Amino acid sequence: MSRNNAQNDLGIAIRFFIISTLVLGFVYPLSITVIGLEIFPELSKGSLIKDEKGEVKGSYLLAQKWETGIYFIPRPSAGDYSALPSLASQLAPSSLDLRRKVEERKLFLESKGIDWNRCQELLYESGSGVDPHITTDCARAQIVYIAKNRSLLAVDLELAIDRMKEKSIFGIMGRERVNVTSLNLFLGSL
């Protein structure tokens, strides 16, 4: 290989590096950001939930910790519902620690009069640790407990669940579910 060919190859590599850095590091991310802001303005800003005063109360995408007893119980979180970092327990199905946590959660739900067989998702953390959804069946299993603690009629809570429920995607992917964050914020406005 001659010296000229080596210098020529080095020049090509440097130009390719600079152009790649500009395109992939600046042009592409900025164009995707602008497109996202134009096509999906709410999603690209974090799907924020605001009250009537315009104050941010949460995000449709993230579960929150709620005062037990007067709000619906979300899925457990290994990271205490923090989005930074969101994390799961990473415990194997054979883990004794996982079994202990599940038994503790069963006892907690039983102490509240909630049928844990209908609320399997309340026994295990989601992969992200901030999943805001539970099945509508699990939400309905909590109605008696919450109605008693909030002095509300069970039928009002049933209507709230029906109002906030989300269908499965295309009728085949996932189950009918409710966003606990949205549901609890709605309850707070009652």
PDB file of N, CA and C in Angstrom, residues 6 10 27 34 36 57 65 69 88 91 143 162 174-175:
ATOM      1  N   ALA A   6      -2.751   5.496   1.628  1.00  0.00           N
ATOM      2  CA  ALA A   6      -3.017   5.531   3.068  1.00  0.00           C
ATOM      3  C   ALA A   6      -3.538   6.903   3.473  1.00  0.00           C
ATOM      4  N   LEU A  10      -7.248   7.737   4.914  1.00  0.00           N
ATOM      5  CA  LEU A  10      -7.403   8.464   6.177  1.00  0.00           C
ATOM      6  C   LEU A  10      -8.302   9.685   5.983  1.00  0.00           C
ATOM      7  N   VAL A  27     -28.536  16.270  12.885  1.00  0.00           N
ATOM      8  CA  VAL A  27     -29.629  16.400  11.912  1.00  0.00           C
ATOM      9  C   VAL A  27     -30.745  15.393  12.194  1.00  0.00           C
ATOM     10  N   VAL A  34     -38.510  17.376  15.993  1.00  0.00           N
ATOM     11  CA  VAL A  34     -39.468  18.304  15.373  1.00  0.00           C
ATOM     12  C   VAL A  34     -40.679  17.543  14.844  1.00  0.00           C
ATOM     13  N   GLY A  36     -41.805  14.649  15.876  1.00  0.00           N
ATOM     14  CA  GLY A  36     -42.548  14.178  17.043  1.00  0.00           C
ATOM     15  C   GLY A  36     -43.384  15.266  17.675  1.00  0.00           C
ATOM     16  N   LYS A  57     -50.226  17.077  37.322  1.00  0.00           N
ATOM     17  CA  LYS A  57     -50.514  16.151  38.416  1.00  0.00           C
ATOM     18  C   LYS A  57     -49.877  14.782  38.211  1.00  0.00           C
ATOM     19  N   LYS A  65     -47.374   6.662  43.446  1.00  0.00           N
ATOM     20  CA  LYS A  65     -47.688   6.142  44.775  1.00  0.00           C
ATOM     21  C   LYS A  65     -48.916   6.900  45.284  1.00  0.00           C
ATOM     22  N   GLY A  69     -56.036   3.235  50.756  1.00  0.00           N
ATOM     23  CA  GLY A  69     -57.347   3.288  51.379  1.00  0.00           C
ATOM     24  C   GLY A  69     -58.351   4.125  50.642  1.00  0.00           C
ATOM     25  N   ALA A  88     -37.041  -2.837  37.589  1.00  0.00           N
ATOM     26  CA  ALA A  88     -37.795  -3.986  38.073  1.00  0.00           C
ATOM     27  C   ALA A  88     -36.958  -4.677  39.140  1.00  0.00           C
ATOM     28  N   LEU A  91     -35.854 -10.295  40.165  1.00  0.00           N
ATOM     29  CA  LEU A  91     -35.842 -11.531  40.939  1.00  0.00           C
ATOM     30  C   LEU A  91     -36.341 -12.684  40.083  1.00  0.00           C
ATOM     31  N   ILE A 143     -63.289  -2.082  44.609  1.00  0.00           N
ATOM     32  CA  ILE A 143     -64.408  -1.143  44.785  1.00  0.00           C
ATOM     33  C   ILE A 143     -64.939  -1.109  46.212  1.00  0.00           C
ATOM     34  N   ASP A 162     -65.706   2.337  34.417  1.00  0.00           N
ATOM     35  CA  ASP A 162     -66.217   2.225  33.046  1.00  0.00           C
ATOM     36  C   ASP A 162     -65.843   3.446  32.206  1.00  0.00           C
ATOM     37  N   GLY A 174     -53.560  -7.718  24.666  1.00  0.00           N
ATOM     38  CA  GLY A 174     -53.759  -7.225  26.016  1.00  0.00           C
ATOM     39  C   GLY A 174     -55.179  -7.453  26.486  1.00  0.00           C
ATOM     40  N   ARG A 175     -55.461  -6.943  27.672  1.00  0.00           N
ATOM     41  CA  ARG A 175     -56.786  -7.093  28.260  1.00  0.00           C
ATOM     42  C   ARG A 175     -57.394  -5.715  28.475  1.00  0.00           C
TER      43      ARG A 175
END
